[in-house]
CSV table of C-alpha atoms and ligand atoms in Angstrom, one decimal:
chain,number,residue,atom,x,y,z
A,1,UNK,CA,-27.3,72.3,-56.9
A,2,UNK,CA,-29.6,70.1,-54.6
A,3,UNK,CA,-30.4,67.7,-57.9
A,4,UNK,CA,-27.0,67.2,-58.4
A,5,UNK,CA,-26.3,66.0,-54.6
A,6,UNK,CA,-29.3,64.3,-54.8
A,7,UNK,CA,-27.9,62.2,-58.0
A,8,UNK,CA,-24.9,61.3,-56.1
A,9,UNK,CA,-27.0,60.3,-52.8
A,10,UNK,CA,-28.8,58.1,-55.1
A,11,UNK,CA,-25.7,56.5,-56.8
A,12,UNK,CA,-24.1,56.1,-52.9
A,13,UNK,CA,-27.5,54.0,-52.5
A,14,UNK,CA,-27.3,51.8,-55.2
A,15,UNK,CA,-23.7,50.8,-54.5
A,16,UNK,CA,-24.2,50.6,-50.6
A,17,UNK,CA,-27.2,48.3,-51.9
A,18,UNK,CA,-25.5,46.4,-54.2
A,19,UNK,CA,-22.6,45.6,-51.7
A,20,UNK,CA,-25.3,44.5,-49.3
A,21,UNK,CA,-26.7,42.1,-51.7
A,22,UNK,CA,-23.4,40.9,-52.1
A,23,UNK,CA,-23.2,40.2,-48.6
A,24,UNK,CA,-26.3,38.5,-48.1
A,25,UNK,CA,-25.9,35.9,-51.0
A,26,UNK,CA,-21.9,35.3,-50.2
A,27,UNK,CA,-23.2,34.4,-46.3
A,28,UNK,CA,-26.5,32.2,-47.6
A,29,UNK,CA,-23.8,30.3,-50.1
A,30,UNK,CA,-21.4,29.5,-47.7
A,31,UNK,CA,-24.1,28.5,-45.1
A,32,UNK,CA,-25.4,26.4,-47.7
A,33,UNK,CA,-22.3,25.0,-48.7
A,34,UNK,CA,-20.4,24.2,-45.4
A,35,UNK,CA,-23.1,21.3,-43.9
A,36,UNK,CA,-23.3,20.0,-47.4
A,37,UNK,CA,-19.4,19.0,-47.7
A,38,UNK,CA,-19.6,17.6,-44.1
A,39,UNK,CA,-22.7,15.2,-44.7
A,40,UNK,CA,-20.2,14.3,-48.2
A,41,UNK,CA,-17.8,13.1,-45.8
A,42,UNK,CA,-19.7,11.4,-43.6
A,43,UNK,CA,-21.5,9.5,-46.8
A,44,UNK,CA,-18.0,8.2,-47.3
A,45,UNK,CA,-16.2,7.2,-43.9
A,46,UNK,CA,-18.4,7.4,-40.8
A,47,UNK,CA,-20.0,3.8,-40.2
A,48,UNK,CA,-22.9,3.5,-37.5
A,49,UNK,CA,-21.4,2.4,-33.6
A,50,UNK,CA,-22.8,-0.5,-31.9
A,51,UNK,CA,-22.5,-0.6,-28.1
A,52,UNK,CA,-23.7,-3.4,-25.8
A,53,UNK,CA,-25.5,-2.9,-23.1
A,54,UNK,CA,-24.5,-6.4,-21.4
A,55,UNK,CA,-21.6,-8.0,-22.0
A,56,UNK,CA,-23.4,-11.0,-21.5
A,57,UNK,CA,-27.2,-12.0,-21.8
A,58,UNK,CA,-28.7,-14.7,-19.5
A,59,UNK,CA,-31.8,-16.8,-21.0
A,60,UNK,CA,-33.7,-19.7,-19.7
A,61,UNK,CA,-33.9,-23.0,-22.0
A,62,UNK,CA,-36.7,-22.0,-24.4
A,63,UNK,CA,-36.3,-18.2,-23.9
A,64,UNK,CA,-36.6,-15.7,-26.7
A,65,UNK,CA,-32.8,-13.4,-27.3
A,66,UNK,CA,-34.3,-9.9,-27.6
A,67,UNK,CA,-31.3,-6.7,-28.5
A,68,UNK,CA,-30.5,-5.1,-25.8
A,69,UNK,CA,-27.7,-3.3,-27.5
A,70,UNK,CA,-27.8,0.0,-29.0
A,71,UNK,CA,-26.4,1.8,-32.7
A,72,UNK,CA,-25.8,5.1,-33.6
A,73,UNK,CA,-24.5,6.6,-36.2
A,74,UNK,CA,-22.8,10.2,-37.5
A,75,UNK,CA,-25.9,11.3,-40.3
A,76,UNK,CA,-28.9,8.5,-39.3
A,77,UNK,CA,-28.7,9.0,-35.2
A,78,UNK,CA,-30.2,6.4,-33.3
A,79,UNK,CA,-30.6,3.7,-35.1
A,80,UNK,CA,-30.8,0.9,-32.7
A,81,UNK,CA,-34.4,-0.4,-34.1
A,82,UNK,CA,-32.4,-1.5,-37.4
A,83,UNK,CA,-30.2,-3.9,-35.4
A,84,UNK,CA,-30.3,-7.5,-37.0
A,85,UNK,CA,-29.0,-10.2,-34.8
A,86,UNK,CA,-28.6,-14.2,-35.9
A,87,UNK,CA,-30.4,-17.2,-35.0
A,88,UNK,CA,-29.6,-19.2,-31.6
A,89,UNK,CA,-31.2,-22.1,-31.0
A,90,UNK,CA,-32.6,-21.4,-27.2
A,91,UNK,CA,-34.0,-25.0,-26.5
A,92,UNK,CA,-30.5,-26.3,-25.6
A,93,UNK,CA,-28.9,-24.9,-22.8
A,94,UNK,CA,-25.0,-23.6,-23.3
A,95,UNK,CA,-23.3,-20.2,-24.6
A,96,UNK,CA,-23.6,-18.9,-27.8
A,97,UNK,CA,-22.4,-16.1,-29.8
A,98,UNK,CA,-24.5,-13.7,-31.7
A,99,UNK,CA,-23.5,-11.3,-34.8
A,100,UNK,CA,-25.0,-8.3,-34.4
A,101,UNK,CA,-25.5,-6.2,-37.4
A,102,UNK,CA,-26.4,-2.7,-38.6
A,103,UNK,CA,-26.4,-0.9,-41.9
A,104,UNK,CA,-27.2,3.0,-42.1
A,105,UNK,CA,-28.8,5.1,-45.1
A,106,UNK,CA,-25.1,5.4,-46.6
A,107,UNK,CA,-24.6,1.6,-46.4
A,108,UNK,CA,-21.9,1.9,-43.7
A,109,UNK,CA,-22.1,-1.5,-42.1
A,110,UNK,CA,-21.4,-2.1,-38.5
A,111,UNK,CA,-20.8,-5.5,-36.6
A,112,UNK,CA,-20.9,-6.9,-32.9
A,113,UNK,CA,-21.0,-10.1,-31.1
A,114,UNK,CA,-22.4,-10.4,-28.3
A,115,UNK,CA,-22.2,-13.5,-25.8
A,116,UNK,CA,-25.9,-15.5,-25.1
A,117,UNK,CA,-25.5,-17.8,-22.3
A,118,UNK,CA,-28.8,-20.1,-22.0
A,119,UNK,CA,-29.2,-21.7,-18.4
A,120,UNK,CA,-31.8,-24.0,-17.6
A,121,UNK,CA,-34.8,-22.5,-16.0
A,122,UNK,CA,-35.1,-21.4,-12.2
A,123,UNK,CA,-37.3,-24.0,-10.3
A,124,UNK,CA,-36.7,-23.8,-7.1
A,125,UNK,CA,-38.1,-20.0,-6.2
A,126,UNK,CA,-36.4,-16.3,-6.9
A,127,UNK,CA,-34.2,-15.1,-3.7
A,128,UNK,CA,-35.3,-11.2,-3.0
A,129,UNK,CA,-32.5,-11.0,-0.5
A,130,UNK,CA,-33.4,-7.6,2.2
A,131,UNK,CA,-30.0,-5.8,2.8
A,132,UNK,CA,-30.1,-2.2,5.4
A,133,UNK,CA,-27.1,-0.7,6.2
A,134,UNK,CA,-23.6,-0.9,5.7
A,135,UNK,CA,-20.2,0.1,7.6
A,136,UNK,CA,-16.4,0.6,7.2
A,137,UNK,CA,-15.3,1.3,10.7
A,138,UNK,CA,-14.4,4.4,9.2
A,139,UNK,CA,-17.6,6.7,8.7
A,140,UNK,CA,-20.0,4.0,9.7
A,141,UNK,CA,-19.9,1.3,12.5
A,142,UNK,CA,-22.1,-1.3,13.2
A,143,UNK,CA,-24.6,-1.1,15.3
A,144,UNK,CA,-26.7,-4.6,14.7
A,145,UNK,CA,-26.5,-7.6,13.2
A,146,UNK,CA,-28.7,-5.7,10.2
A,147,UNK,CA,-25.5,-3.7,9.2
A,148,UNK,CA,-23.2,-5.3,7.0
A,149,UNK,CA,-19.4,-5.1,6.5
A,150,UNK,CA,-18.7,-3.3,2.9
A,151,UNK,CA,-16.0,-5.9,2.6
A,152,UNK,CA,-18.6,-8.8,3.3
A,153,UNK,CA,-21.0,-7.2,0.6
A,154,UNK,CA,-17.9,-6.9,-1.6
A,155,UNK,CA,-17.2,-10.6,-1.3
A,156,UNK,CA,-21.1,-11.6,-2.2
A,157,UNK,CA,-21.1,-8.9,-5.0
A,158,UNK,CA,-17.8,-10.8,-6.2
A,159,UNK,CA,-19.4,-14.3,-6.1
A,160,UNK,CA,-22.7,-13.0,-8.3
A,161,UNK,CA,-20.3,-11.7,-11.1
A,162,UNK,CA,-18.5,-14.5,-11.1
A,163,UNK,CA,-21.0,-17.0,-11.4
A,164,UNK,CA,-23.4,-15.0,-13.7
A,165,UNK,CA,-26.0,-14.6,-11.7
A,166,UNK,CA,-29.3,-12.9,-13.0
A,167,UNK,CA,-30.9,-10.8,-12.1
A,168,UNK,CA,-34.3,-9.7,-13.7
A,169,UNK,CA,-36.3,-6.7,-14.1
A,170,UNK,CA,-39.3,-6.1,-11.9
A,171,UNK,CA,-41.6,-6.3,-14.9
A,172,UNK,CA,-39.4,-9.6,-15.2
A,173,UNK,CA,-40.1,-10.5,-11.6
A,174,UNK,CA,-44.1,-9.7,-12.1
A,175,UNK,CA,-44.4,-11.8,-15.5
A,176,UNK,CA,-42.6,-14.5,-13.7
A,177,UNK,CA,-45.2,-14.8,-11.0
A,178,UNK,CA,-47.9,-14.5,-13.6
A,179,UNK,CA,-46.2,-18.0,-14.9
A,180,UNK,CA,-45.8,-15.9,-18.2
A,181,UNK,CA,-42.2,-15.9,-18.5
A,182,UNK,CA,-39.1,-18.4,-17.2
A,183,UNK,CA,-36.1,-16.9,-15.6
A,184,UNK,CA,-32.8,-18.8,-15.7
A,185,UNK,CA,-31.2,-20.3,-13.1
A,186,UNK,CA,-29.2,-18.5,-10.8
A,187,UNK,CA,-31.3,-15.3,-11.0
A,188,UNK,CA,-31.5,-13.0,-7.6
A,189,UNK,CA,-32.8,-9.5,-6.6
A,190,UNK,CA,-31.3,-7.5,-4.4
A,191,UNK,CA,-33.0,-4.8,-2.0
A,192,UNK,CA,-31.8,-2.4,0.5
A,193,UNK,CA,-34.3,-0.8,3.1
A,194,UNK,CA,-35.0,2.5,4.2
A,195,UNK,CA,-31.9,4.4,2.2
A,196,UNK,CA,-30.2,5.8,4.5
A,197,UNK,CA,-26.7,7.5,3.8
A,198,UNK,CA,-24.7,4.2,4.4
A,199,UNK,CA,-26.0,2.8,1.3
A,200,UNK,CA,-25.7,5.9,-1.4
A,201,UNK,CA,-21.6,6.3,0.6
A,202,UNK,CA,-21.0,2.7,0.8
A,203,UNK,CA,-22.6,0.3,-0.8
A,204,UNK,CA,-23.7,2.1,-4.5
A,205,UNK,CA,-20.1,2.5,-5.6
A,206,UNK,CA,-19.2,-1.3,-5.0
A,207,UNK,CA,-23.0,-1.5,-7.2
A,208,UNK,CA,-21.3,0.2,-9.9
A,209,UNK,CA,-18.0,-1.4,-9.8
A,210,UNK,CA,-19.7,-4.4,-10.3
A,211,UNK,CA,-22.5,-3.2,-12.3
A,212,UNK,CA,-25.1,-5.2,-10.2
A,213,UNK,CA,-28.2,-3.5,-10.3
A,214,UNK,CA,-30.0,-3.1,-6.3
A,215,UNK,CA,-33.3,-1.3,-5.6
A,216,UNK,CA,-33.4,0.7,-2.8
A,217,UNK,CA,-37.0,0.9,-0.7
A,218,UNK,CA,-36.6,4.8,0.3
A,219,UNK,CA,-38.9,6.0,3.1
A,220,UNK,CA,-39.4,9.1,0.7
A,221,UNK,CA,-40.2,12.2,3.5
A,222,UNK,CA,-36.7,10.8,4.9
A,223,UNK,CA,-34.3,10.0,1.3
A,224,UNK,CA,-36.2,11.0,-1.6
A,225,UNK,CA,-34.5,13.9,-2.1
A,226,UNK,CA,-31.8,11.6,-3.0
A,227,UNK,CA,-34.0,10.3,-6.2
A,228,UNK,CA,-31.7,10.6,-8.9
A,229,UNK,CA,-33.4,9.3,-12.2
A,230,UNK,CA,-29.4,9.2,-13.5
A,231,UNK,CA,-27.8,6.8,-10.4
A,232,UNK,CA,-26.4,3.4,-12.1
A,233,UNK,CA,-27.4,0.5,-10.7
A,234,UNK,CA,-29.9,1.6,-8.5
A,235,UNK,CA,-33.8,1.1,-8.5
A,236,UNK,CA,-35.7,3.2,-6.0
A,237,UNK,CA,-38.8,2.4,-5.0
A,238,UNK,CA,-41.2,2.7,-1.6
A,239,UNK,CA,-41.1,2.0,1.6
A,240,UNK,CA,-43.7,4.2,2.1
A,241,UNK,CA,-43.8,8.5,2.2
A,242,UNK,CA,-44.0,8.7,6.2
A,243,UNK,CA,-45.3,5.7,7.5
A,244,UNK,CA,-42.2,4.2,8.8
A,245,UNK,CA,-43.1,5.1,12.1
A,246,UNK,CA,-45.7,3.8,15.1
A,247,UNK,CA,-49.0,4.1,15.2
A,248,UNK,CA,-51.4,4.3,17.9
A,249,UNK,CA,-51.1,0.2,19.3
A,250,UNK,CA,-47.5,0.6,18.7
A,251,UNK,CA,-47.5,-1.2,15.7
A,252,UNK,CA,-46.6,0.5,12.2
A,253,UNK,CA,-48.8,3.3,11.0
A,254,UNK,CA,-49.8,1.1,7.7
A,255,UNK,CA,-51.8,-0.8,10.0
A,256,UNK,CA,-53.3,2.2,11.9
A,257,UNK,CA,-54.4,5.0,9.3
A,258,UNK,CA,-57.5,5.4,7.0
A,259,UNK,CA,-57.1,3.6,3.9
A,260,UNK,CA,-57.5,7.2,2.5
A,261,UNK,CA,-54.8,8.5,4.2
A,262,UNK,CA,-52.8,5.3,3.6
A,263,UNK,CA,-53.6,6.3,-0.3
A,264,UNK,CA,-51.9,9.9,0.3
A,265,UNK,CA,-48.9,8.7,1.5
A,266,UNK,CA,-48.9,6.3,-0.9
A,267,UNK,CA,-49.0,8.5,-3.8
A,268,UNK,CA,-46.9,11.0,-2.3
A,269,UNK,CA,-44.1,8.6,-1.9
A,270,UNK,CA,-44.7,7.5,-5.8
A,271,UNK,CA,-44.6,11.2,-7.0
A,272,UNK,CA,-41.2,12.0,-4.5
A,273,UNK,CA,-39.8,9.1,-5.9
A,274,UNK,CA,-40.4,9.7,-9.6
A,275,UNK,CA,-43.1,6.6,-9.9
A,276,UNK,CA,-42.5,3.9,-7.8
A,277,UNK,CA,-44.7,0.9,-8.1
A,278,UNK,CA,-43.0,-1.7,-5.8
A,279,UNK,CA,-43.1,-1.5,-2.0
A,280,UNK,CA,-41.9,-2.6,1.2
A,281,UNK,CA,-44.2,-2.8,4.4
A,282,UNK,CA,-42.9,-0.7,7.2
A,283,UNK,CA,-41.3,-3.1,10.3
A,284,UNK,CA,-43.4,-5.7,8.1
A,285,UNK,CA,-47.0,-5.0,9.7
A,286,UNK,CA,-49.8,-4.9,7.0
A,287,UNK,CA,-53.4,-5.7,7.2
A,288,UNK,CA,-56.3,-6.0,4.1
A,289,UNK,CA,-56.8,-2.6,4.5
A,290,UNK,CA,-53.2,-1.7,3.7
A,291,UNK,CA,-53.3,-4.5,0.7
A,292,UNK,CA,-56.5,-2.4,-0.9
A,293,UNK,CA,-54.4,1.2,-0.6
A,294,UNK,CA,-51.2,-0.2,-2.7
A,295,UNK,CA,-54.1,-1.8,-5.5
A,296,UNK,CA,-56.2,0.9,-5.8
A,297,UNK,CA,-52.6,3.2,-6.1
A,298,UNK,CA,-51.0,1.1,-8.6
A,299,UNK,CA,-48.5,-0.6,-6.9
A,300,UNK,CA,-48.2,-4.2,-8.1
A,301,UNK,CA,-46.0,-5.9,-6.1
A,302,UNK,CA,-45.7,-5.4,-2.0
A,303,UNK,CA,-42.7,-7.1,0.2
A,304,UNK,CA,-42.9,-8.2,3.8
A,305,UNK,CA,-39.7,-9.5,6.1
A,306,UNK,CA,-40.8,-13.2,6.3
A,307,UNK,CA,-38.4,-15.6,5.0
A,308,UNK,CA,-38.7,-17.4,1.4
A,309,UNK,CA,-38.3,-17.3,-1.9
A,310,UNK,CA,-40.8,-16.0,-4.7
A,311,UNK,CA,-41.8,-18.8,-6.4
A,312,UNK,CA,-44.7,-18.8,-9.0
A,313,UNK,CA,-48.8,-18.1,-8.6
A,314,UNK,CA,-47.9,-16.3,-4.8
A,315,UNK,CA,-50.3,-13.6,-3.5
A,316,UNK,CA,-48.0,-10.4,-5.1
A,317,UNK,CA,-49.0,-8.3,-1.9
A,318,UNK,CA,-47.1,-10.6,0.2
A,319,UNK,CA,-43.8,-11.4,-1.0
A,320,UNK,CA,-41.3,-13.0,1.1
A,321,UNK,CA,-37.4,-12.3,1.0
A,322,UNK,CA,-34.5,-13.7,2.3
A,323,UNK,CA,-32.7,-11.6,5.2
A,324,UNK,CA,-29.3,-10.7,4.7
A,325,UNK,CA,-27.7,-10.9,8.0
A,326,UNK,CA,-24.2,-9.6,9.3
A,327,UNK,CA,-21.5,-12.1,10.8
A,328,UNK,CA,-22.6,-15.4,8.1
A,329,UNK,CA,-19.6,-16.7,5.9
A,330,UNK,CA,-20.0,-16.4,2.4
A,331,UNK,CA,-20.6,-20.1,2.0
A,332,UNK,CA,-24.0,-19.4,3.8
A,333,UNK,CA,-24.8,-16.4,1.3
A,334,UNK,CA,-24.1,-19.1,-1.6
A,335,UNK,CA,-26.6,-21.3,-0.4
A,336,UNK,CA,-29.1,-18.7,0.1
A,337,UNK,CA,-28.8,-18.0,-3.5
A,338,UNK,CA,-28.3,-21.5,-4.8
B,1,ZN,ZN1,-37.5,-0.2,7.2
């Protein structure tokens, strides 16, 4: 009796088994399968995407074109690194189209021009023009002449764009000084001090509507909480972590603390600000003492509110900039970036 219902447990087994197996190789085929007659499609139709980053790139006479423009494709990913673009000559100033080209592993081919406009090389200094606040007369009025109209900054945003200003890179900026690099003609930076909520309601969305890049010197204990590594168009760097304020003599506290607790702030602005290496001197004010802190913290570049241009071989700890000021026509802001 029990032999013969263990005979029929045993053949329950083996089919319960068999089904299982079944199971398993029908699920491991079709998971096989399904990714495999994707990729086939792919193989056949999908051809890498090529998207520029600028519409147009600005050289000086004698520059070197470099791909700024980035490829990616379906099975291969990013493949931006195989981008081949054609020969300009760069010693004769005038625009220029380049064929961008990409081929992925399939031999999908993807092509791209992109505009190369080469300007004769800036000789008379870089403009760093020093914005602060901004107003509407709806959420923000003016209070001094260092707040601007939106509608002014509008109009000067306007006149960039449509005379193709550029405007470099700090590394840009830093090799320029060095006398290692040209930058073309035309070429500006903008900056914004302090950071206050004018500028991120205000002024960033007319930034992004005319995709002019602006760094913003951010007292960090006050606005770095606003760091946002994802904002378009804008740059933050220091203006120190809490030193926007008066010292003892009534001058700036940059030119009253320790160098070591000028380092702490320092670096405690860098680190709020997710690695700022370009700073503004609070109210200006800055002694030797406050030069050694921002070298020995790895800041390479510092700015102060006197009035110039950057030009090459100047003492990178003292940077001049040219003040934006409320109430001057828009002829005067041409000729300040002329
Ligand atoms: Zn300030």
């Amino acid at each position: 009796m029990s032999k013969k219902k263990n005979k029929k447990v045993n053949k329950l087994l083996v089919y319960v088994l068999v089904l299982v197996a079944i199971t398993i190789i029908a699920i491991l085929f079709s998971a096989k399968q399904k990714p495999e007659a994707v990729n086939s499609i792919a193989k056949e139709d999908v051809a890498p995407i090529i998207t520029l980053k600028n519409d147009t790139v600005i050289l000086p006479v004698g520059g070197k074109f470099a791909v700024t423009a980035t490829a990616t494709d379906t099975e291969d990913g990013d493949i931006s690194s195989d981008i081949k673009a054609s020969e300009i000559d760069t010693n004769t100033a005038g625009t220029y189209e380049v064929t961008l080209e990409v081929i992925d592993s399939a031999g999908n081919k993807a092509v791209a021009k992109q505009n190369v406009i080469v300007r004769a090389e800036l000789t008379n200094g870089l403009p760093v023009l020093m914005y602060h606040f901004f107003y509407d007369n709806v959420t923000y009025y003016q209070e001094d002449n260092n707040w601007l109209n939106i509608n002014d900054f509008e109009e000067q945003l306007k006149y960039l764009t449509e005379n193709e200003y550029y405007y470099p890179t700090w590394e840009e900026v830093d090799q320029y000084i060095d006398g290692k690099i040209k930058l073309p003609e035309k070429s500006v930076v903008l900056t914004v001090d302090d950071g206050d909520a004018s500028f991120f309601d205000l002024a960033v969305p007319m930034l992004q509507k005319y995709k002019v890049p602006a760094t913003i010197f951010v007292i960090s204990e006050w606005y770095g909480w606003r760091y946002n590594a994802n904002m378009e168009c804008v740059i933050f760097e220091s203006h120190s972590h809490s030193m926007h304020e008066s010292g003892g003599n009534g001058k700036g506290r940059m030119v009253n603390w320790s160098k070591e607790k000028i380092i702490e702030d320092l670096k405690l602005s860098s680190k709020t600000l997710g690695g700022a290496d370009v700073f503004c001197y609070p109210f200006g004010h800055y002694d030797d003492t406050a030069i050694e802190a921002l070298k020995e913290t790895g800041y390479k570049m510092a700015f102060t509110i006197v009035g110039g241009r950057v030009s090459v071989g100047y003492n990178k700890y003292t940077l001049p900039r040219v003040r934006v000021t409320a109430g001057n026509s828009l002829n005067y802001f041409a000729s300040s970036v002329r």
